[in-house]
Structures are given as structure tokens and as C-alpha cells.
mmCIF file of C-alpha atoms in Angstrom:
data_model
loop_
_atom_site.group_PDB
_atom_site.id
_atom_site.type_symbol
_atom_site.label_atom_id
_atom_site.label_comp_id
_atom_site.label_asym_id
_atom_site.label_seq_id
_atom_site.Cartn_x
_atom_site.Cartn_y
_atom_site.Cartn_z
ATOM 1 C CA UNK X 268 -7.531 -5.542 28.664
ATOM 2 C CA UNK X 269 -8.997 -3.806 31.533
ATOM 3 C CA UNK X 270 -8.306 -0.075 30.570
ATOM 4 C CA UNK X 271 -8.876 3.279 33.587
ATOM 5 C CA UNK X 272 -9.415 6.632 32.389
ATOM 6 C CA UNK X 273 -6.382 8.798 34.100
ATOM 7 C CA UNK X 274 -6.794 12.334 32.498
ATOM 8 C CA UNK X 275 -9.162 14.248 30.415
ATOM 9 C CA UNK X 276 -7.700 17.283 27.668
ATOM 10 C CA UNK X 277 -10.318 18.778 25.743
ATOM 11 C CA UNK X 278 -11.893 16.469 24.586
ATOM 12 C CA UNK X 279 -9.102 13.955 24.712
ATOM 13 C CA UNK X 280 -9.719 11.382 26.984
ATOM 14 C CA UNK X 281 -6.359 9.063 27.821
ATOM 15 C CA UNK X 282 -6.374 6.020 28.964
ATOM 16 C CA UNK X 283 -3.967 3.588 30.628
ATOM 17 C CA UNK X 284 -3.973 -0.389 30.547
ATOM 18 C CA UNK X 285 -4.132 -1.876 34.370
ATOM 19 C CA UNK X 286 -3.655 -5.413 33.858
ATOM 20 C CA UNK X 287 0.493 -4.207 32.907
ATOM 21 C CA UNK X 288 -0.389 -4.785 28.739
ATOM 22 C CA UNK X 289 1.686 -2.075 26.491
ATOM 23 C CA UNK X 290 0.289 -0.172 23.969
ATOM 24 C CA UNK X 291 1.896 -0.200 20.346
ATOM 25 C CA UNK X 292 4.951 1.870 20.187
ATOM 26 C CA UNK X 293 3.159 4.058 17.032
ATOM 27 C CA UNK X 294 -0.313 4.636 19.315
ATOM 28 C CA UNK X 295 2.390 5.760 22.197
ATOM 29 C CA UNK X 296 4.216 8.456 19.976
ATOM 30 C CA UNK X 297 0.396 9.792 18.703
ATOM 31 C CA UNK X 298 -0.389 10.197 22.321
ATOM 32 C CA UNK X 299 2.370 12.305 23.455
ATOM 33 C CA UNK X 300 2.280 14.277 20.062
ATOM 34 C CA UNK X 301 -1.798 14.547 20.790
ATOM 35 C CA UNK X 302 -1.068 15.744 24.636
ATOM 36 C CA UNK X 303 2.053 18.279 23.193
ATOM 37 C CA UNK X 304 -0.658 20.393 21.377
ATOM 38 C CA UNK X 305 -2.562 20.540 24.719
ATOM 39 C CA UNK X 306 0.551 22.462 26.013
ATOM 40 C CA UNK X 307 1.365 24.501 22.960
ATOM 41 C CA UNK X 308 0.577 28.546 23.044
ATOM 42 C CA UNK X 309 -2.134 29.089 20.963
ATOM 43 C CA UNK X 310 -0.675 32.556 19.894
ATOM 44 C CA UNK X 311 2.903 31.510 18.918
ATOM 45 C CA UNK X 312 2.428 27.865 18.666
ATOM 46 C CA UNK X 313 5.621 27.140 20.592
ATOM 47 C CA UNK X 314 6.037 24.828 23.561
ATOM 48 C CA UNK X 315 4.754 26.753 26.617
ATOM 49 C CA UNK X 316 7.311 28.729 28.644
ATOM 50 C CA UNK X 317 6.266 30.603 31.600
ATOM 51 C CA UNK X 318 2.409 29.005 30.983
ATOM 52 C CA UNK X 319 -0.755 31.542 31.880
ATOM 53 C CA UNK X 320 -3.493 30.372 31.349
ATOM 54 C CA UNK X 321 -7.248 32.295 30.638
ATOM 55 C CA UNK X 322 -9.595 32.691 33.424
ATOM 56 C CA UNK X 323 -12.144 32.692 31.112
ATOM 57 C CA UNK X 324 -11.236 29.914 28.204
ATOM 58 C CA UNK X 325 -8.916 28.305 29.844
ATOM 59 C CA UNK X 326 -6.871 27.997 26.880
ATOM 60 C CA UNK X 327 -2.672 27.836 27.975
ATOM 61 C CA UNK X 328 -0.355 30.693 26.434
ATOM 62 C CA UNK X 329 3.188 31.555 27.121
ATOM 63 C CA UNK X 330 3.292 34.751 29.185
ATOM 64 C CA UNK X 331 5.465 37.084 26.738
ATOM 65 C CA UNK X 332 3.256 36.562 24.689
ATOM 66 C CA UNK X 333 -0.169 37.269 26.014
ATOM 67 C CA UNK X 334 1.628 40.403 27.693
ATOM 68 C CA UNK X 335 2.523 41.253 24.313
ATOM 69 C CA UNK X 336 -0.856 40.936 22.929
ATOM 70 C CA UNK X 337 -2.677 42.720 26.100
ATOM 71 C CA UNK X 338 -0.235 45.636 25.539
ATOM 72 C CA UNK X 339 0.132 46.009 21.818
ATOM 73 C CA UNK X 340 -3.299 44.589 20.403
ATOM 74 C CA UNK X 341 -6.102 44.596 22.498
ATOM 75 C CA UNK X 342 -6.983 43.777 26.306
ATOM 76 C CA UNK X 343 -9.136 40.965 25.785
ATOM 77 C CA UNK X 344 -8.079 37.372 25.048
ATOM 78 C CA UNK X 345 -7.296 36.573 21.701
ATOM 79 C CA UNK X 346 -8.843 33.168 22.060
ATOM 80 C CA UNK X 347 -11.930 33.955 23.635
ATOM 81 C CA UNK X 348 -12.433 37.771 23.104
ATOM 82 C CA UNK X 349 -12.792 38.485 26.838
ATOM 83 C CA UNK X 350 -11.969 41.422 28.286
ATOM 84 C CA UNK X 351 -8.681 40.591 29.907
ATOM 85 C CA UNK X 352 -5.589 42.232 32.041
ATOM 86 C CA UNK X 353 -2.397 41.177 32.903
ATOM 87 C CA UNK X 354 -3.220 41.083 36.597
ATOM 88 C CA UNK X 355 -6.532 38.509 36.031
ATOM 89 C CA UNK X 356 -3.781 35.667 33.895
ATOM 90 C CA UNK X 357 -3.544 32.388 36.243
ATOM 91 C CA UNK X 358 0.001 31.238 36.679
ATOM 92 C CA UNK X 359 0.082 27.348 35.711
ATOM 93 C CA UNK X 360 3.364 26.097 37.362
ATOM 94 C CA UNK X 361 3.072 22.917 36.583
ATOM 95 C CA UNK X 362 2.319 23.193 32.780
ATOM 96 C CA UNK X 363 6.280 23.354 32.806
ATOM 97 C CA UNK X 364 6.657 20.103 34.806
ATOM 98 C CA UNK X 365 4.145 18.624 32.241
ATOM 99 C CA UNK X 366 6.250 19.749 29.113
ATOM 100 C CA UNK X 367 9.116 18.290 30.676
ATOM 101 C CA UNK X 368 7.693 15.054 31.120
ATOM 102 C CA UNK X 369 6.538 15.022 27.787
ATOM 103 C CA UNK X 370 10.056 15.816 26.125
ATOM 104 C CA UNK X 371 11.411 12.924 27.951
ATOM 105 C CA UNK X 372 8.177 10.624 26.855
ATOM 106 C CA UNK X 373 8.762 11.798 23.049
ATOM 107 C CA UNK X 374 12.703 11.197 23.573
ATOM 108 C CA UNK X 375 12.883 7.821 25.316
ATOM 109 C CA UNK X 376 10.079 6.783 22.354
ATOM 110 C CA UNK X 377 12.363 8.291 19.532
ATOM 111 C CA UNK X 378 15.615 6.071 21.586
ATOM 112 C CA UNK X 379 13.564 3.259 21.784
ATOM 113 C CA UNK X 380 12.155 3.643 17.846
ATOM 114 C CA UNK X 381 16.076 3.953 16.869
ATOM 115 C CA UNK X 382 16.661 1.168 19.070
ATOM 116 C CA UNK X 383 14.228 -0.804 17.291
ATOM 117 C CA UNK X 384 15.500 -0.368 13.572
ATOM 118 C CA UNK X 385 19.140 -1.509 14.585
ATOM 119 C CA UNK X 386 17.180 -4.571 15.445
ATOM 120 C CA UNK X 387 15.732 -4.860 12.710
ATOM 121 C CA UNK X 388 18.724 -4.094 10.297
ATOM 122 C CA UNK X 389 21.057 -6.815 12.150
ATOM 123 C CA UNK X 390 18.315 -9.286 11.839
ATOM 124 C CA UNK X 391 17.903 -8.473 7.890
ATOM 125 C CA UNK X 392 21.596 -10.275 6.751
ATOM 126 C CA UNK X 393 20.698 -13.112 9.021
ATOM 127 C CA UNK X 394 17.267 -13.471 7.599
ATOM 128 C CA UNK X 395 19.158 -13.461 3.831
ATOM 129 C CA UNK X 396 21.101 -16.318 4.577
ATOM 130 C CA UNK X 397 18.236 -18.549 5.988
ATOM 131 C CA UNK X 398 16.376 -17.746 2.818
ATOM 132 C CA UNK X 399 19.645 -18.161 0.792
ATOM 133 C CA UNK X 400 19.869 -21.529 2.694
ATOM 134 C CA UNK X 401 16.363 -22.800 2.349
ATOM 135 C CA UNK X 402 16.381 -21.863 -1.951
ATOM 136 C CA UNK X 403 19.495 -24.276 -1.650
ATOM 137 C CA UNK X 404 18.019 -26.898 0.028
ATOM 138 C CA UNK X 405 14.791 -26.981 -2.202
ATOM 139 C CA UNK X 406 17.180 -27.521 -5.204
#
């Protein structure tokens, strides 16, 4: 399967089939769970709202609370220990659209993985009988 690098996190590096092939359902969910902690505040661990992000790390936080920790704790980055002010945070607009993507990624997979098990459970009575059917047969 002829695979292209799309996107590098950290030191997460993604990758996307080209030839149309589908990853396993279970490596799908890992991947949006792995890409959700790229865009999770490292201060209160949350999904990012309003998204700044450190000129100096680079690390994503939601904006009430670095403002929070510039103006009650210290002004420096709690990641990185820079010296930092409100006025120097980088607004990342699109972390949002990103986050929103991934909900609906993580929800169509959780549809899809419910989906799945009502497969599953139909095919279980129908799968009884054939064995029932094939233990009678042998006798």
C-alpha cells in the first residue's frame, strides 16, 4: 500500500493510504484520540477553546486560561518558563476548525463502531442455528 505523509504533530507523523485501502477501524479511533491530545490545553487539559498558542514553545492553551496564569501566577509560560505577556500569545483560529473536525472523526467512528456490533449481534442467532444444524447433521 503506497502510503504519503500528510501532517506532522510533535513527533507524530500521520499518514494516509493513496491507492483508496482503509485502515482498521481500531488504528482509526487511536489516531484521532493521538491527534485530540495535540489540541488539548496543557494547563487544564480540556479541549481547546479560544486556542493561543506560545511564541516561544509553541505548545496550544485555551486563552482563559493562560490569561489566568499570566495574571495570577507568573508572566512567563508555564510550559516553557519564558517570559511571556498577554499581548505576545498568537491567536490560532483554526485550532477550533481542527477540534471540530476531530469531534465529528471520533463520532462518525463511535456510529460506525455501534453500527458494527448490531452486525455482529444479528449475525450471532443465525450463526447458532447453522451450528445447531451442522451438530444435527453429523449425528
Amino acid at each position: 500500500m503506497d502510503e504519503q505523509s500528510v501532517e506532522r504533530c510533535g513527533c507524530l507523523v500521520l499518514t494516509v493510504p493513496q491507492s483508496g485501502g482503509a485502515y482498521p477501524g481500531v488504528f482509526k479511533d487511536v489516531l484521532a484520540q493521538s491527534i485530540a491530545e495535540v489540541f488539548r490545553c496543557f494547563i487544564c487539559m480540556e479541549k481547546l477553546r479560544d486556542a493561543r498558542l506560545c511564541p516561544h514553545c509553541s505548545k496550544l492553551c485555551c486563552f482563559s486560561c493562560i490569561r489566568r496564569w499570566l495574571t495570577e501566577q507568573r508572566a512567563q509560560c508555564p510550559h516553557c518558563r519564558a517570559p511571556l505577556q498577554l499581548r505576545e500569545l498568537v491567536n490560532c483560529r483554526w485550532a477550533e476548525e481542527v477540534t471540530q473536525q476531530l469531534d465529528t472523526l471520533q463520532l462518525c467512528s463511535l456510529t460506525k463502531h455501534e453500527e458494527n456490533e448490531k452486525d455482529n449481534m444479528a449475525d450471532i442467532p443465525l450463526n447458532l442455528w447453522q451450528k445447531f444444524m451442522s451438530n444435527m447433521s453429523l449425528k
